[in-house]
Amino acid sequence: MENMVDHSFGGVFAGKKVLVTGHSGFKGSWLTLWLTQLGAKVVGLSLAPDTEPSHWKILQLSGPHWLMDIGIYDNVQQVLATVKPDLVLHLAAQPLVRQSYVDPVQNWHSNVMGTVHVLEACRQQPSVKAIVVVTTDKVYENPESGVAFAEDAPLGGHDPYSASKAACEMVVQSYRRSFLSHDNAPLLASARAGNVIGGGDWAADRLIPDIVRASQNKQPLQLRYPQATRPWQHVLDSLSGYLMLASGLLQGQSELASSWNFGPSDSDTTSVVELLHLMKLHWPELQWEVSAQLQWHEAGLLRLNTDKAKTLLSWQPVWNVAQAASATALWYQAFYQHNAVLTSSQILDYVRIASTKGLSWATN
């Protein structure tokens, strides 16, 4: 089964130098492990983990990395010049809505200027062939009409986090048009994923880490918005989209240099409380109650249109929301009850199921 992972994505990543910014975070650590299993030479650039436990520390990944702030251009330029990567996957960001209200200046600096620094360093480094900038499904102007946002929907954002990520998309578009349109320029795309869940996330003010902490403290979680509806998906579904996009860019498919949505099927867009009930099927100890204290604005409804990725990339989610909830609950149970880490085994299981479904990236 490990050979199945090794040969995924047509073996495109084998031997490639890949720089992952934000490698020490939740999504970045899953991505770093998967790329390593694909034979890539992965280098990380990120701040030190700000949670305890830390998924990145638990995985004990041995590849080279720099713990630096991308908000300082010289840091980014130094790493790019040293590593000379073929591919850059830019995930580093201030990722939390509530934190963006607490410190909006740092939020804007990290998310917007951090992206400018990465793209500027990339265009100065001749080795770079492809860049994927990861933003969020919250980049869209959201009137909560129930319409699923396609990639050409207007950008916007109520809170500083969402607005800064919409601004990142403008930065990407500007760099693509202004500096990266000549024949030998790296191909640049952006990826907008739904609300990602999975084991190994301990960030503050996120639903799954919050209920995990509440469970460990034997207390009910205080839910702020139980009926808020989101496009929940497992972290591996978003990462498979990023990797499909990156593999095409590395192979010179210039038509892929644009923005892309990666989200669940419409039927898997569910409310907060529905997701928790799915997890409770595998983790009966989980408890929650509705809080009367609402502090910040949060969208009540968000849906993504992923027709572009399904049609042009032949991408589709592998796990539905029930399977994502199950995998997430089982990961945390294994960690807390048996001191076991299921990350590698869940990647193998995910690839196996994708291959059974005949998905092109898993059968090449």
Coordinates of N, CA, C and O in Angstrom, one line a residue, residues 189-292:
A189 N -1.0 29.9 -9.1 CA -2.4 29.6 -8.9 C -2.8 29.8 -7.4 O -1.9 29.8 -6.6
S190 N -4.0 30.0 -7.2 CA -4.5 30.1 -5.8 C -5.6 29.0 -5.5 O -6.3 28.6 -6.5
A191 N -5.6 28.6 -4.3 CA -6.5 27.5 -3.9 C -7.4 27.9 -2.7 O -6.8 28.4 -1.7
R192 N -8.7 27.8 -2.9 CA -9.7 28.2 -1.9 C -10.4 27.0 -1.3 O -11.2 26.4 -2.1
A193 N -10.1 26.5 -0.1 CA -10.7 25.3 0.4 C -11.8 25.7 1.5 O -11.8 26.8 2.0
G194 N -12.6 24.7 1.7 CA -13.7 24.8 2.7 C -13.2 24.7 4.1 O -12.0 24.7 4.4
N195 N -14.1 24.6 5.1 CA -13.7 24.4 6.5 C -13.1 23.0 6.7 O -13.7 22.0 6.6
V196 N -11.8 23.0 7.0 CA -11.0 21.8 7.0 C -11.0 21.2 8.5 O -10.7 21.9 9.4
I197 N -11.2 19.9 8.6 CA -11.1 19.2 9.8 C -10.2 18.0 9.7 O -9.9 17.6 8.6
G198 N -9.8 17.5 10.8 CA -8.9 16.4 10.8 C -8.1 16.3 12.1 O -8.1 17.3 12.9
G199 N -7.4 15.2 12.4 CA -6.6 15.1 13.6 C -5.4 15.9 13.6 O -4.9 16.3 12.5
G200 N -5.0 16.3 14.8 CA -3.8 17.1 14.9 C -3.9 18.6 14.9 O -2.9 19.3 14.9
D201 N -5.2 19.1 14.9 CA -5.4 20.5 15.0 C -5.7 20.9 16.5 O -6.6 20.4 17.1
W202 N -4.9 21.8 17.0 CA -5.1 22.3 18.3 C -5.2 23.8 18.4 O -5.0 24.4 19.4
A203 N -5.5 24.5 17.2 CA -5.6 25.9 17.2 C -6.8 26.4 18.1 O -7.8 25.7 18.3
A204 N -6.6 27.6 18.5 CA -7.7 28.3 19.3 C -8.8 28.7 18.5 O -8.7 29.0 17.3
D205 N -10.0 28.7 19.0 CA -11.2 29.2 18.4 C -11.6 28.5 17.1 O -12.0 29.1 16.1
R206 N -11.3 27.2 17.0 CA -11.8 26.3 15.9 C -12.7 25.2 16.6 O -12.3 24.7 17.6
L207 N -13.7 24.8 15.8 CA -14.7 23.9 16.4 C -14.1 22.6 16.9 O -14.3 22.3 18.1
I208 N -13.3 21.9 16.1 CA -12.9 20.6 16.5 C -11.8 20.7 17.6 O -12.0 20.0 18.7
P209 N -10.8 21.5 17.5 CA -9.9 21.7 18.7 C -10.6 22.1 20.0 O -10.3 21.6 21.1
D210 N -11.6 23.0 19.8 CA -12.3 23.4 21.0 C -13.1 22.3 21.7 O -13.1 22.2 22.9
I211 N -13.7 21.5 20.9 CA -14.5 20.4 21.6 C -13.6 19.3 22.1 O -13.9 18.6 23.1
V212 N -12.4 19.1 21.4 CA -11.4 18.2 21.9 C -10.9 18.6 23.3 O -10.9 17.8 24.2
R213 N -10.6 19.9 23.4 CA -10.1 20.4 24.7 C -11.2 20.3 25.8 O -10.9 20.0 26.9
A214 N -12.4 20.7 25.4 CA -13.5 20.6 26.3 C -13.7 19.2 26.8 O -13.9 18.9 28.0
S215 N -13.6 18.2 25.9 CA -13.7 16.8 26.3 C -12.6 16.4 27.2 O -12.9 15.7 28.2
Q216 N -11.4 16.8 26.9 CA -10.3 16.4 27.8 C -10.4 17.1 29.2 O -10.0 16.5 30.2
N217 N -11.1 18.2 29.3 CA -11.4 18.9 30.6 C -12.7 18.4 31.2 O -13.1 18.9 32.2
K218 N -13.4 17.5 30.5 CA -14.6 16.9 31.0 C -15.7 18.0 31.2 O -16.4 18.0 32.2
Q219 N -15.7 18.9 30.2 CA -16.7 20.0 30.2 C -17.4 20.1 28.9 O -16.8 19.7 27.9
P220 N -18.6 20.6 28.9 CA -19.3 20.8 27.6 C -18.7 22.0 26.9 O -18.3 23.0 27.5
L221 N -18.7 21.9 25.5 CA -18.2 23.0 24.7 C -19.3 24.1 24.6 O -20.5 23.7 24.4
Q222 N -19.0 25.3 24.8 CA -19.9 26.4 24.6 C -20.0 26.8 23.1 O -19.1 27.4 22.6
L223 N -21.1 26.5 22.5 CA -21.3 26.7 21.0 C -21.8 28.1 20.8 O -22.8 28.5 21.4
R224 N -21.1 28.9 20.0 CA -21.5 30.3 19.7 C -22.6 30.3 18.5 O -23.6 31.0 18.6
Y225 N -22.4 29.5 17.5 CA -23.2 29.5 16.3 C -23.6 28.1 15.9 O -23.1 27.6 14.9
P226 N -24.4 27.4 16.7 CA -24.7 26.0 16.4 C -25.3 25.7 15.0 O -25.1 24.6 14.5
Q227 N -26.0 26.6 14.5 CA -26.7 26.4 13.2 C -25.9 27.0 12.0 O -26.3 26.9 10.8
A228 N -24.7 27.5 12.3 CA -23.9 28.0 11.2 C -23.5 26.9 10.2 O -23.1 25.8 10.7
T229 N -23.7 27.1 9.0 CA -23.5 26.0 8.0 C -22.3 26.3 7.2 O -22.0 27.4 6.7
R230 N -21.4 25.2 7.1 CA -20.1 25.3 6.5 C -19.8 24.2 5.5 O -20.4 23.1 5.7
P231 N -18.9 24.4 4.5 CA -18.5 23.3 3.7 C -17.4 22.5 4.3 O -16.2 22.6 4.0
W232 N -17.7 21.6 5.3 CA -16.8 20.9 6.0 C -16.1 19.8 5.1 O -16.8 19.2 4.4
Q233 N -14.8 19.7 5.3 CA -14.1 18.6 4.5 C -12.9 18.2 5.3 O -12.3 18.9 6.1
H234 N -12.5 16.9 5.1 CA -11.3 16.4 5.7 C -10.0 17.1 5.1 O -10.0 17.4 4.0
V235 N -9.0 17.3 6.0 CA -7.8 18.0 5.5 C -7.2 17.3 4.3 O -6.7 18.0 3.3
L236 N -7.3 16.0 4.2 CA -6.7 15.3 3.0 C -7.5 15.6 1.7 O -6.9 15.6 0.6
D237 N -8.8 15.9 1.8 CA -9.5 16.3 0.6 C -9.0 17.6 0.0 O -8.8 17.8 -1.2
S238 N -8.8 18.6 0.9 CA -8.2 19.9 0.5 C -6.8 19.7 -0.1 O -6.4 20.2 -1.2
L239 N -6.0 18.9 0.6 CA -4.6 18.7 0.2 C -4.5 18.0 -1.2 O -3.6 18.2 -2.0
S240 N -5.4 17.0 -1.4 CA -5.4 16.3 -2.7 C -5.6 17.3 -3.8 O -5.1 17.2 -4.9
G241 N -6.5 18.3 -3.6 CA -6.7 19.3 -4.6 C -5.5 20.2 -4.8 O -5.1 20.5 -5.9
Y242 N -4.8 20.6 -3.7 CA -3.6 21.4 -3.9 C -2.6 20.6 -4.7 O -1.9 21.2 -5.5
L243 N -2.4 19.3 -4.3 CA -1.4 18.5 -5.0 C -1.7 18.3 -6.5 O -0.8 18.3 -7.3
M244 N -3.0 18.1 -6.8 CA -3.4 17.9 -8.2 C -3.1 19.2 -9.0 O -2.5 19.2 -10.1
L245 N -3.4 20.3 -8.4 CA -3.1 21.6 -9.0 C -1.6 21.8 -9.2 O -1.2 22.2 -10.3
A246 N -0.9 21.6 -8.1 CA 0.6 21.8 -8.2 C 1.2 20.8 -9.2 O 2.2 21.2 -9.9
S247 N 0.8 19.6 -9.3 CA 1.4 18.6 -10.2 C 1.2 19.1 -11.7 O 2.0 19.0 -12.5
G248 N 0.0 19.6 -12.0 CA -0.3 20.2 -13.3 C 0.6 21.4 -13.6 O 1.1 21.5 -14.7
L249 N 0.7 22.3 -12.7 CA 1.6 23.4 -12.9 C 3.0 23.0 -13.1 O 3.7 23.6 -14.0
L250 N 3.5 22.1 -12.3 CA 4.9 21.6 -12.5 C 5.1 21.0 -13.9 O 6.2 21.0 -14.4
Q251 N 4.0 20.4 -14.5 CA 4.1 19.9 -15.8 C 3.9 20.9 -16.9 O 3.7 20.5 -18.1
G252 N 3.8 22.2 -16.5 CA 3.7 23.2 -17.5 C 2.3 23.5 -18.0 O 2.2 24.2 -19.1
Q253 N 1.3 23.1 -17.3 CA -0.1 23.3 -17.8 C -0.5 24.7 -17.4 O -1.1 25.0 -16.4
S254 N -0.2 25.7 -18.3 CA -0.4 27.1 -18.0 C -1.9 27.4 -17.8 O -2.2 28.4 -17.2
E255 N -2.8 26.7 -18.4 CA -4.2 26.9 -18.3 C -4.7 26.8 -16.8 O -5.8 27.2 -16.5
L256 N -3.9 26.1 -16.0 CA -4.3 25.9 -14.6 C -3.9 27.1 -13.7 O -4.2 27.1 -12.5
A257 N -3.2 28.1 -14.2 CA -2.7 29.3 -13.5 C -3.8 30.2 -13.2 O -3.9 31.3 -13.9
S258 N -4.7 29.9 -12.3 CA -5.9 30.7 -12.0 C -6.3 30.3 -10.5 O -5.6 29.7 -9.8
S259 N -7.5 30.7 -10.2 CA -8.0 30.4 -8.8 C -8.9 29.2 -8.9 O -9.6 28.9 -9.9
W260 N -8.9 28.4 -7.7 CA -9.6 27.1 -7.7 C -10.3 26.9 -6.4 O -9.7 27.2 -5.3
N261 N -11.5 26.4 -6.4 CA -12.3 26.0 -5.2 C -12.1 24.5 -5.0 O -12.2 23.7 -5.9
F262 N -11.8 24.1 -3.7 CA -11.8 22.7 -3.3 C -12.7 22.6 -2.1 O -12.4 23.1 -1.0
G263 N -13.8 21.9 -2.3 CA -14.8 21.8 -1.2 C -15.6 20.5 -1.3 O -15.4 19.7 -2.3
P264 N -16.5 20.2 -0.4 CA -17.2 19.0 -0.4 C -18.4 19.1 -1.3 O -18.7 20.1 -1.9
S265 N -19.1 18.0 -1.5 CA -20.3 17.9 -2.3 C -21.3 18.7 -1.6 O -21.3 18.9 -0.3
D266 N -22.3 19.2 -2.3 CA -23.4 20.1 -1.7 C -24.1 19.4 -0.5 O -24.4 20.0 0.5
S267 N -24.3 18.1 -0.6 CA -24.9 17.4 0.5 C -24.1 17.3 1.7 O -24.7 17.0 2.8
D268 N -22.8 17.6 1.7 CA -22.0 17.5 2.8 C -21.7 18.9 3.5 O -20.9 19.1 4.4
T269 N -22.4 19.9 3.0 CA -22.4 21.2 3.6 C -23.4 21.2 4.8 O -24.6 21.2 4.5
T270 N -22.9 21.1 6.0 CA -23.8 20.9 7.1 C -23.5 21.9 8.2 O -22.6 22.7 8.2
S271 N -24.4 21.9 9.2 CA -24.3 22.9 10.3 C -23.3 22.4 11.3 O -22.9 21.2 11.4
V272 N -22.9 23.3 12.2 CA -21.9 23.0 13.3 C -22.5 21.8 14.1 O -21.7 20.9 14.4
V273 N -23.7 21.9 14.5 CA -24.2 20.9 15.4 C -24.4 19.6 14.7 O -24.2 18.5 15.4
E274 N -24.7 19.6 13.4 CA -24.8 18.3 12.7 C -23.4 17.6 12.6 O -23.3 16.4 12.8
L275 N -22.4 18.4 12.4 CA -21.1 17.8 12.4 C -20.7 17.2 13.7 O -20.1 16.1 13.8
L276 N -21.0 17.9 14.8 CA -20.7 17.4 16.1 C -21.5 16.1 16.4 O -20.9 15.2 17.1
H277 N -22.7 16.0 16.0 CA -23.4 14.7 16.1 C -22.8 13.6 15.4 O -22.8 12.4 15.8
L278 N -22.2 13.9 14.2 CA -21.5 12.9 13.4 C -20.3 12.4 14.2 O -19.9 11.2 14.2
M279 N -19.6 13.3 14.8 CA -18.4 12.9 15.6 C -18.8 12.2 16.9 O -18.1 11.2 17.3
K280 N -19.9 12.5 17.4 CA -20.4 11.9 18.7 C -20.7 10.4 18.5 O -20.6 9.6 19.4
L281 N -21.0 10.0 17.2 CA -21.3 8.6 16.9 C -20.1 7.8 17.2 O -20.2 6.6 17.6
H282 N -18.9 8.4 17.1 CA -17.6 7.6 17.4 C -17.0 8.1 18.7 O -16.0 7.4 19.1
W283 N -17.5 9.1 19.3 CA -16.9 9.6 20.5 C -18.0 10.1 21.4 O -18.3 11.3 21.6
P284 N -18.7 9.1 22.1 CA -19.9 9.4 22.9 C -19.7 10.4 24.0 O -20.7 11.1 24.4
E285 N -18.5 10.6 24.4 CA -18.2 11.5 25.6 C -18.4 13.0 25.2 O -18.4 13.9 26.1
L286 N -18.4 13.3 23.9 CA -18.5 14.7 23.5 C -19.8 15.4 24.0 O -20.8 14.8 23.8
Q287 N -19.6 16.6 24.5 CA -20.8 17.3 25.1 C -20.7 18.7 24.6 O -19.6 19.3 24.5
W288 N -21.8 19.4 24.4 CA -21.8 20.8 24.1 C -23.2 21.4 24.6 O -24.2 20.8 24.8
E289 N -23.1 22.8 24.7 CA -24.3 23.5 25.0 C -24.2 24.9 24.3 O -23.1 25.3 24.0
V290 N -25.4 25.5 24.0 CA -25.4 26.8 23.3 C -25.0 27.9 24.2 O -25.6 28.0 25.3
S291 N -24.1 28.7 23.8 CA -23.7 29.9 24.6 C -24.5 31.1 24.1 O -24.9 31.3 23.0
A292 N -24.9 31.9 25.1 CA -25.6 33.1 24.8 C -24.7 34.3 24.5 O -25.2 35.4 24.1

